[in-house]
């Protein structure tokens, strides 16, 4: 029999009839909309049921009230079972308040504060399903759950749909198995993507100064990733599961569906993804050390096969006081005077912690080492060996998309790696979905069209400046991003961003393991002040705030580390730009300020010390330029 899903709209207009193969979420028909309303603690965001639209999300900012989002067709479809799910009870709206500490990310001390209500449903087979809804000061989150499964259930579809007003600006990435593409702006919901499948996250400008960023968080074992599709209606973005069927035989919950809401500053500083993710599962985290990494691949594609080149990058780490060196693919074929054991020994002698690359051996198996992580036995054996050799972490590459097996594989790697104190960096992988809180040794994830693409084709050369100004409002909002920034020389294809722009990427982009992509000579030819900056730059932050910016145009972002603020600015246009801002957001008195900005040409720096008394900052940038301001407070 053909599957059929009763929408929320239909269920409120008529009683249930004998529709098979369906789960439906609907609410008490006799309840008034006000009793269903959920408000954020600061009352800026409210969610109200309005017939026939569905749940309407409203943002109250300043003297305006804006309807930003409508949630329609909430529900899940089962392959079999009774169709008569009815609301039996709902909890009162209760406060959610939790404080937690992050070892990485945009903010060290996070506060998870919201309002929660759970709706309980059962059917005649006595299957219970919950809809858990939360409203935060910076967005909303909801998920479905089967808390007590007594017989196997097969979930075949999720009908959740996010409806946005027609004609709004949207920055969305065409679905890509590695999440490596651009976020071009479009207003028609099509852009460059007739297929209508979009990867998370997706940014929408609902009205002037009010934005929504859609994503998902907290995928556990037994669940798959998902994405958005708007093929049927260009302003209605439906959840599409990566699996045709999910089988549940114990308790089960979906990922949290999240929508960050507010100004661009609210979006950039939001920790909603980690707020709704499971707390840290690692008891002893003292071995988890973020830091800068000397990285061999960008300048020397096959460099890890050459022992002499590997030594060169270890020496670079020594010279610039970097804690790590990443020995990338093909290290199992290393020659030219030494092998991997020689390289590890040399790194140990120099006081540098090595990281090693691995192929996940699931999506593309063209380069090694291969098949060492796929089974629990071989993986645990490999991880134990790595720890015995002094290796501090691994980069695992080339995963399948968002499948159930891939999600389980990610978690297996994270859990087994923790037993041997190994940091994790996922490449050729999906975007982070909150695991950076649950497994804080997950230091970074690629999932971005980054500097590595200068190796592959000429596309990034002309697109990088505006792309770099879009990522802080999209991809990097949801978690660490291993873009591999800051290249002063050229790889196979040139870059035309300025040196000031490249240096600023280290502040603008957040990643706990920040890989310096250029060859050692590229850094050693820079002024002594720039070299000193690289040698002392932190990669984790006490606070993050947006000073100004707009996707693809420009961004100025400030990050705090102790008594220093690092302010990075990027010009995403092909024109000269003058930027001005004040430092009143820094409450402490200022002791010293150093500015790294564009020089006369794009390959030069202008470096100056600014008077500590100065609070109004004015900076000129070249086309595709940038700047970094380091503020030392007392």
XYZ file of C-alpha atoms in Angstrom:
634
model
C 0.000 0.000 0.000
C 1.247 3.486 -0.796
C 2.580 5.434 2.145
C 0.676 8.498 3.150
C 1.536 11.166 5.702
C -1.137 13.271 7.354
C 0.123 16.795 7.729
C -0.405 18.858 10.839
C -2.709 21.115 8.871
C -4.960 18.259 7.792
C -5.076 16.600 11.177
C -6.510 19.721 12.763
C -9.276 20.002 10.206
C -10.726 16.520 10.505
C -10.546 13.425 12.742
C -8.237 10.519 12.036
C -9.315 7.968 9.475
C -7.688 4.692 8.536
C -4.457 5.897 6.972
C -1.756 3.224 7.200
C 2.016 3.361 7.553
C 2.042 6.737 9.276
C 3.181 8.612 12.343
C 1.634 12.030 12.786
C 2.435 14.756 15.267
C -0.574 16.863 16.160
C -1.761 18.786 19.154
C -4.900 19.104 21.267
C -7.593 20.458 19.029
C -9.301 22.213 21.902
C -6.202 24.059 23.051
C -5.881 27.684 22.170
C -2.745 28.865 20.457
C -1.551 30.885 23.459
C -1.386 27.763 25.626
C 0.915 26.198 23.044
C 3.251 29.176 22.876
C 6.832 28.752 24.042
C 9.012 31.789 24.693
C 12.741 32.213 25.016
C 13.982 33.356 28.451
C 14.485 36.897 27.158
C 11.145 36.814 25.244
C 12.836 37.749 21.968
C 11.832 34.477 20.286
C 8.432 32.822 20.518
C 6.912 29.748 18.899
C 3.136 29.655 18.482
C 0.786 27.250 16.725
C -1.346 29.079 14.157
C -3.900 27.285 11.994
C -3.496 26.456 9.176
C 0.179 27.377 8.821
C 1.716 25.325 11.638
C 4.230 26.487 14.204
C 5.169 30.099 13.561
C 8.506 31.301 14.908
C 8.557 34.998 15.699
C 11.480 37.275 16.519
C 10.915 40.391 18.620
C 13.777 42.801 18.059
C 13.768 46.480 18.914
C 10.402 47.939 17.927
C 9.711 45.243 15.299
C 8.152 41.811 15.409
C 9.147 39.535 12.528
C 7.691 36.193 11.534
C 10.908 34.429 10.598
C 10.019 30.788 10.066
C 7.095 28.397 9.848
C 7.469 24.756 10.868
C 4.979 22.625 8.995
C 4.346 18.919 8.420
C 6.160 17.906 11.588
C 6.355 14.146 11.765
C 7.991 10.814 11.045
C 6.762 7.957 8.880
C 6.944 4.291 9.903
C 6.911 1.371 7.512
C 4.208 -0.341 9.576
C 2.197 0.018 12.757
C -0.952 1.666 14.005
C -1.676 5.084 12.587
C -3.617 6.532 15.452
C -1.059 8.530 17.398
C -2.771 10.880 19.776
C -1.505 13.468 22.182
C -1.935 12.103 25.689
C -0.104 14.752 27.670
C 2.389 17.548 27.498
C 4.717 18.990 30.051
C 4.549 22.545 31.213
C 7.021 24.950 29.703
C 10.026 24.517 31.969
C 13.347 26.348 32.100
C 16.533 24.768 30.809
C 19.703 26.045 32.408
C 23.132 24.487 32.164
C 26.672 25.798 32.235
C 29.478 23.861 30.640
C 33.092 24.339 29.627
C 34.464 23.794 26.138
C 38.093 22.874 25.491
C 37.800 24.353 22.007
C 35.511 26.509 19.947
C 34.367 30.096 19.949
C 33.807 30.339 23.702
C 35.280 28.561 26.718
C 32.422 29.038 29.191
C 29.006 28.366 27.677
C 25.519 28.782 29.098
C 22.709 26.620 27.838
C 19.559 28.565 28.721
C 16.159 28.031 27.193
C 12.557 26.927 27.651
C 11.475 23.340 26.993
C 8.158 21.579 26.480
C 7.662 17.903 25.635
C 4.571 16.532 23.899
C 3.766 12.841 24.556
C 1.967 10.718 21.954
C 0.837 7.090 21.965
C -0.985 4.858 19.500
C -3.213 1.781 19.900
C -0.116 -0.436 19.757
C 1.027 1.401 22.895
C 4.016 2.916 21.074
C 5.050 6.182 22.651
C 6.602 9.065 20.776
C 7.762 12.408 22.145
C 8.315 15.740 20.463
C 10.806 17.744 22.542
C 10.841 21.467 21.799
C 13.225 24.109 23.115
C 13.327 27.853 22.579
C 16.585 29.662 23.337
C 17.570 33.313 23.327
C 19.424 32.708 20.069
C 17.198 30.135 18.358
C 15.063 27.025 18.573
C 15.716 23.272 18.630
C 13.416 20.254 18.507
C 13.702 16.515 18.052
C 11.608 13.359 17.965
C 12.107 10.447 20.347
C 10.824 6.937 21.025
C 11.678 6.543 24.716
C 10.379 2.984 25.143
C 10.506 0.713 22.097
C 8.978 -2.720 22.694
C 9.171 -3.929 19.108
C 11.327 -3.044 16.135
C 10.347 0.157 14.330
C 11.436 1.188 10.842
C 11.487 4.941 10.199
C 11.245 5.644 6.476
C 10.807 9.405 6.263
C 10.826 12.664 8.152
C 8.390 15.284 6.943
C 9.703 18.255 8.955
C 9.646 21.341 6.746
C 11.062 24.825 7.343
C 9.153 27.460 5.396
C 10.765 30.841 4.757
C 9.214 33.889 3.067
C 9.551 33.961 -0.702
C 12.264 36.126 -2.193
C 14.517 36.290 0.872
C 18.269 36.159 0.467
C 19.775 32.762 1.217
C 23.327 31.426 1.332
C 23.107 27.692 0.727
C 25.598 25.058 -0.369
C 24.662 22.521 -3.023
C 24.762 19.073 -1.413
C 28.238 17.619 -1.772
C 29.524 14.355 -0.299
C 32.458 16.132 1.346
C 30.618 19.410 2.039
C 33.183 21.188 -0.132
C 31.487 23.850 -2.201
C 30.615 27.543 -2.102
C 27.678 29.309 -0.437
C 26.529 31.652 -3.226
C 23.665 33.987 -2.437
C 20.342 33.423 -4.198
C 16.785 34.674 -3.737
C 14.840 32.118 -5.749
C 15.789 28.969 -3.843
C 17.449 27.563 -6.950
C 20.723 29.369 -7.536
C 23.072 26.888 -9.158
C 21.156 23.853 -7.940
C 18.175 22.637 -9.934
C 18.263 19.368 -7.966
C 17.131 21.162 -4.836
C 19.317 19.309 -2.302
C 21.256 21.496 0.126
C 23.746 20.621 2.829
C 23.682 22.098 6.304
C 24.095 24.796 7.428
C 21.824 27.123 5.443
C 21.600 30.882 6.103
C 18.555 33.068 5.373
C 18.160 36.842 5.669
C 14.491 37.049 6.628
C 14.422 40.817 6.943
C 16.832 43.625 7.601
C 19.096 42.499 10.485
C 17.118 39.282 11.181
C 18.664 35.989 10.075
C 18.048 32.257 10.445
C 20.723 29.552 10.207
C 19.418 25.975 9.885
C 21.452 22.936 10.884
C 21.285 19.795 13.031
C 23.110 18.556 16.113
C 23.843 15.596 18.369
C 23.735 12.594 16.083
C 24.136 9.462 18.163
C 24.840 5.880 17.148
C 21.910 4.369 15.322
C 21.105 7.568 13.467
C 22.074 9.060 10.141
C 22.757 12.564 8.970
C 20.313 14.528 6.876
C 20.115 17.530 4.608
C 17.511 19.866 3.129
C 15.506 19.640 -0.069
C 13.319 22.357 -1.584
C 12.656 20.747 -4.952
C 8.876 20.679 -4.432
C 8.611 24.237 -3.085
C 11.552 26.626 -3.386
C 10.709 28.361 -0.092
C 9.972 25.162 1.830
C 13.061 23.251 2.999
C 12.216 19.699 4.007
C 14.450 17.379 6.029
C 15.693 14.505 3.879
C 17.304 11.579 5.673
C 20.406 10.054 4.098
C 18.974 6.578 4.728
C 15.833 5.113 3.169
C 15.127 3.298 6.411
C 16.284 3.545 10.018
C 15.618 0.536 12.240
C 15.075 1.138 15.957
C 14.915 -1.667 18.494
C 15.736 0.265 21.656
C 15.306 3.873 22.700
C 15.843 6.249 19.797
C 15.907 9.967 19.184
C 16.467 12.027 16.089
C 19.154 14.650 15.826
C 18.131 18.063 17.072
C 16.739 20.257 14.321
C 18.216 23.677 15.025
C 17.519 27.199 13.854
C 19.738 29.993 15.132
C 17.805 33.260 15.001
C 18.742 36.903 15.390
C 21.296 39.357 14.076
C 24.434 38.215 12.302
C 26.239 38.824 15.586
C 23.826 36.456 17.321
C 24.416 33.825 14.640
C 28.216 34.072 14.729
C 28.454 33.901 18.523
C 25.783 31.206 19.010
C 26.692 27.944 20.728
C 23.321 26.329 20.034
C 24.906 23.304 18.312
C 26.888 22.330 21.396
C 24.151 23.497 23.795
C 21.877 20.659 22.656
C 24.647 18.067 22.272
C 25.526 15.420 24.835
C 27.966 16.477 27.579
C 31.603 15.465 27.472
C 32.093 11.693 27.767
C 35.853 11.849 28.353
C 36.667 11.750 32.072
C 40.298 12.854 31.839
C 40.815 15.602 29.292
C 44.243 16.783 30.468
C 45.922 15.259 27.394
C 43.819 17.258 24.916
C 46.057 20.080 23.707
C 44.990 22.426 20.871
C 47.622 24.180 18.800
C 49.143 25.192 15.477
C 50.339 22.482 13.108
C 53.083 22.363 10.495
C 51.436 20.717 7.472
C 53.223 19.176 4.532
C 50.507 18.518 1.941
C 49.673 21.938 0.463
C 53.155 22.736 -0.792
C 54.284 19.168 -1.444
C 51.373 16.985 -2.494
C 53.345 13.747 -2.093
C 55.818 15.169 0.411
C 55.163 12.631 3.141
C 56.844 10.013 0.962
C 60.094 11.969 1.259
C 61.878 11.745 4.608
C 63.969 14.846 3.903
C 60.880 16.977 3.287
C 59.260 15.626 6.438
C 62.346 16.650 8.412
C 62.106 20.111 6.892
C 58.569 20.576 8.258
C 59.574 19.254 11.662
C 62.370 21.843 11.718
C 59.838 24.515 10.736
C 57.696 23.535 13.735
C 60.774 23.888 15.945
C 61.694 27.306 14.528
C 58.176 28.682 14.997
C 57.451 26.976 18.335
C 54.557 24.963 16.888
C 53.531 21.952 18.984
C 52.583 19.661 16.078
C 53.601 18.392 12.663
C 51.132 16.514 10.460
C 52.650 13.790 8.294
C 50.047 13.360 5.579
C 49.104 10.584 3.169
C 51.521 7.978 1.811
C 53.733 7.985 4.898
C 53.715 4.204 4.637
C 55.810 4.631 1.457
C 58.361 7.021 2.977
C 61.881 6.876 1.597
C 64.860 9.091 0.657
C 67.030 8.372 3.675
C 64.464 7.338 6.260
C 61.063 5.828 6.973
C 58.234 6.627 9.365
C 60.071 5.305 12.409
C 62.972 7.640 11.588
C 60.581 10.570 11.181
C 58.883 9.866 14.510
C 62.252 9.541 16.206
C 63.426 12.839 14.696
C 60.253 14.627 15.817
C 60.685 13.298 19.354
C 64.286 14.485 19.451
C 63.140 17.939 18.391
C 60.287 18.069 20.903
C 57.546 18.115 18.241
C 54.406 15.980 18.557
C 53.562 14.088 15.347
C 50.101 13.621 13.852
C 49.494 10.982 11.155
C 47.050 10.757 8.235
C 44.828 7.729 7.653
C 42.426 6.716 4.911
C 39.019 5.752 6.291
C 39.007 3.138 3.507
C 35.301 3.598 2.891
C 34.795 6.138 0.079
C 38.069 6.288 -1.870
C 40.919 3.870 -1.359
C 43.527 5.254 -3.711
C 46.205 6.166 -1.190
C 47.488 4.657 1.997
C 47.778 3.621 4.633
C 44.585 1.620 4.053
C 42.205 -0.630 6.018
C 43.826 -0.077 9.404
C 40.831 1.497 11.129
C 37.862 -0.377 9.707
C 37.431 -3.206 12.203
C 37.403 -2.739 15.982
C 40.311 -5.153 16.370
C 42.608 -3.554 13.808
C 41.653 -0.042 14.919
C 42.419 -0.657 18.583
C 45.681 -2.354 17.663
C 46.675 0.601 15.478
C 45.738 3.173 18.107
C 47.694 1.337 20.780
C 50.740 1.265 18.489
C 50.393 4.977 17.721
C 50.370 5.892 21.397
C 53.447 3.735 22.005
C 55.253 5.633 19.224
C 54.485 9.050 20.669
C 51.907 9.984 18.007
C 49.433 12.499 19.459
C 46.640 12.433 16.913
C 45.337 11.332 13.541
C 43.694 12.874 10.513
C 41.171 10.468 8.973
C 40.113 11.177 5.386
C 37.705 10.190 2.583
C 34.439 9.231 4.270
C 31.097 8.392 2.718
C 28.415 11.037 3.087
C 26.018 11.048 6.048
C 25.005 7.407 6.163
C 24.184 5.468 9.312
C 27.326 3.356 8.948
C 29.485 6.457 8.519
C 28.046 8.149 11.605
C 28.643 4.999 13.643
C 32.188 4.845 12.228
C 32.897 8.432 13.308
C 31.788 7.660 16.857
C 33.723 4.370 16.968
C 36.895 6.207 15.953
C 36.314 8.935 18.539
C 35.641 6.506 21.372
C 38.543 4.188 20.589
C 40.964 7.081 20.012
C 40.191 8.506 23.451
C 41.421 5.307 25.080
C 44.850 5.931 23.565
C 44.894 9.724 23.987
C 44.744 10.533 20.277
C 43.422 13.817 18.898
C 41.073 13.533 15.900
C 40.747 15.594 12.721
C 38.153 14.360 10.198
C 38.702 15.181 6.517
C 36.646 14.488 3.437
C 33.868 14.341 6.002
C 30.519 15.772 6.943
C 30.191 18.958 8.985
C 30.506 18.872 12.798
C 27.233 18.377 14.621
C 28.207 18.961 18.243
C 30.693 16.131 18.792
C 33.267 18.759 19.735
C 31.467 18.948 23.086
C 30.775 15.231 23.593
C 34.222 14.158 22.392
C 36.457 17.203 22.920
C 39.467 15.465 21.360
C 37.681 15.966 18.028
C 39.709 19.056 17.285
C 38.665 19.874 13.746
C 36.689 18.806 10.704
C 37.192 19.745 7.087
C 33.753 19.895 5.454
C 34.773 23.094 3.697
C 36.048 24.300 0.342
C 39.403 25.364 1.746
C 42.935 26.278 0.701
C 43.624 22.674 -0.254
C 41.680 23.413 -3.457
C 44.503 25.606 -4.734
C 46.074 22.222 -5.467
C 43.190 20.946 -7.539
C 41.977 23.604 -9.969
C 41.939 27.345 -10.594
C 38.449 27.986 -9.197
C 39.423 29.260 -5.750
C 41.804 31.904 -7.082
C 39.024 34.314 -8.079
C 36.452 33.155 -5.518
C 38.471 32.959 -2.301
C 37.997 36.524 -1.030
C 34.187 36.536 -1.014
C 34.057 32.860 -0.025
C 36.261 33.561 3.003
C 33.848 36.328 4.028
C 30.872 33.946 3.812
C 32.223 30.984 5.797
C 32.161 32.763 9.215
C 28.390 33.237 8.779
C 27.712 29.706 7.530
C 30.017 26.698 7.860
C 32.239 27.892 10.724
C 29.256 28.827 12.902
C 28.415 25.166 13.545
C 31.874 23.979 14.560
C 35.636 23.863 13.975
C 36.690 24.203 10.346
C 39.992 22.913 8.997
C 40.344 25.326 6.083
C 44.178 25.102 6.345
C 44.696 28.882 6.122
C 47.472 31.433 5.759
C 49.435 30.874 2.570
C 51.873 33.538 1.425
C 53.319 31.660 -1.534
C 51.439 29.751 -4.242
C 50.555 26.109 -4.637
C 49.666 24.614 -8.023
C 47.244 27.500 -8.607
C 47.859 31.070 -7.417
C 45.967 33.013 -4.791
C 45.266 36.733 -5.227
C 44.259 37.560 -1.659
C 46.714 39.845 0.122
C 49.180 38.752 2.775
C 47.121 40.760 5.264
C 44.047 38.771 4.260
C 45.881 35.462 4.632
C 47.222 36.276 8.103
C 43.767 37.364 9.271
C 42.299 33.978 8.311
C 44.039 32.504 11.368
C 41.836 34.677 13.569
C 38.666 34.764 11.485
C 38.492 30.956 11.085
C 38.104 28.815 14.205
C 39.825 25.429 14.454
C 41.495 23.890 17.511
C 44.158 22.337 15.325
C 45.010 25.172 12.950
C 47.142 23.841 10.091
C 49.608 26.293 8.589
C 49.390 25.339 4.944
C 52.341 27.150 3.369
C 55.895 25.867 2.886
C 58.383 26.955 5.572
C 60.016 29.482 3.231
C 56.681 31.278 2.890
C 56.657 32.071 6.604
C 60.366 32.658 7.044
C 60.360 35.420 4.413
C 57.820 37.435 6.423
C 58.767 40.276 8.809
C 59.973 39.278 12.253
C 56.776 40.654 13.809
C 54.654 38.328 11.650
C 56.836 35.358 12.546
C 56.461 36.205 16.229
C 52.694 36.474 15.804
C 52.572 32.967 14.295
C 54.730 31.560 17.071
C 52.421 32.752 19.839
C 48.945 32.565 18.279
C 46.319 30.636 20.311
C 43.772 28.366 18.632
C 41.090 28.301 21.343
C 39.153 31.267 22.623
C 37.526 32.615 25.764
C 35.021 34.640 23.775
C 34.047 35.481 20.204
C 32.042 38.410 18.902
C 31.226 39.885 15.523
C 32.180 43.537 15.145
C 30.751 43.982 11.659
C 30.241 42.092 8.451
C 27.952 40.776 5.765
C 28.215 37.476 3.877
C 30.588 37.676 0.887
C 31.279 41.375 1.491
C 33.449 41.660 4.594
C 33.874 40.481 8.154
C 35.535 41.880 11.266
C 35.572 39.429 14.156
C 37.128 39.638 17.623
C 38.340 36.681 19.672
C 39.616 36.804 23.236
C 42.395 34.702 24.724
C 43.219 35.675 28.288
C 44.264 39.302 28.411
C 44.607 39.563 24.632
C 42.045 40.262 21.948
C 42.741 39.229 18.356
C 40.687 41.123 15.784
C 40.690 39.808 12.217
C 39.211 41.593 9.234
C 38.680 40.486 5.632
C 37.712 42.458 2.528
C 35.711 40.181 0.256
C 35.492 42.618 -2.632
C 37.758 43.601 -5.521
C 37.823 47.221 -4.369
C 39.810 49.219 -1.844
C 37.936 49.426 1.456
C 38.178 51.588 4.569
C 36.949 50.038 7.805
C 36.281 51.762 11.100
C 35.176 50.413 14.480
C 35.694 51.142 18.151
C 37.021 49.011 20.957
C 34.430 49.842 23.607
C 33.526 46.155 23.836
C 36.882 45.625 25.573
C 36.209 46.615 29.191
C 39.800 46.486 30.416
C 42.317 49.234 29.898
C 44.583 48.660 26.924
C 48.312 48.269 27.349
C 49.503 47.770 23.775
C 48.118 47.364 20.242
C 49.838 46.040 17.146
C 48.267 46.250 13.692
C 49.139 43.992 10.754
C 47.463 45.431 7.663
C 47.972 45.633 3.909
C 51.067 47.356 2.645
C 51.539 49.179 -0.628
C 51.191 45.919 -2.531
C 49.272 42.759 -1.711
C 52.531 40.966 -0.864
C 53.579 43.512 1.746
C 52.575 44.173 5.343
C 52.080 47.481 7.032
C 52.912 46.942 10.716
C 52.447 49.623 13.341
C 51.952 50.051 17.062
C 48.787 51.994 17.856
C 48.481 54.202 20.909
C 46.781 52.367 23.805
C 44.577 55.410 24.281
C 42.990 54.911 20.867
C 39.488 53.462 20.895
C 38.334 54.409 17.411
C 40.170 52.310 14.849
C 40.405 53.116 11.134
C 42.061 50.713 8.706
C 42.465 50.728 4.929
C 42.449 47.456 3.006
C 43.489 46.597 -0.510
C 41.142 44.680 -2.815
C 40.802 41.166 -1.333
C 42.833 42.481 1.593
C 42.699 42.112 5.326
C 44.134 43.015 8.700
C 44.834 41.658 12.169
C 44.846 43.802 15.291
C 46.321 42.372 18.495
C 45.141 44.173 21.627
C 47.001 43.531 24.883
C 45.024 44.539 27.966
C 46.286 45.200 31.481
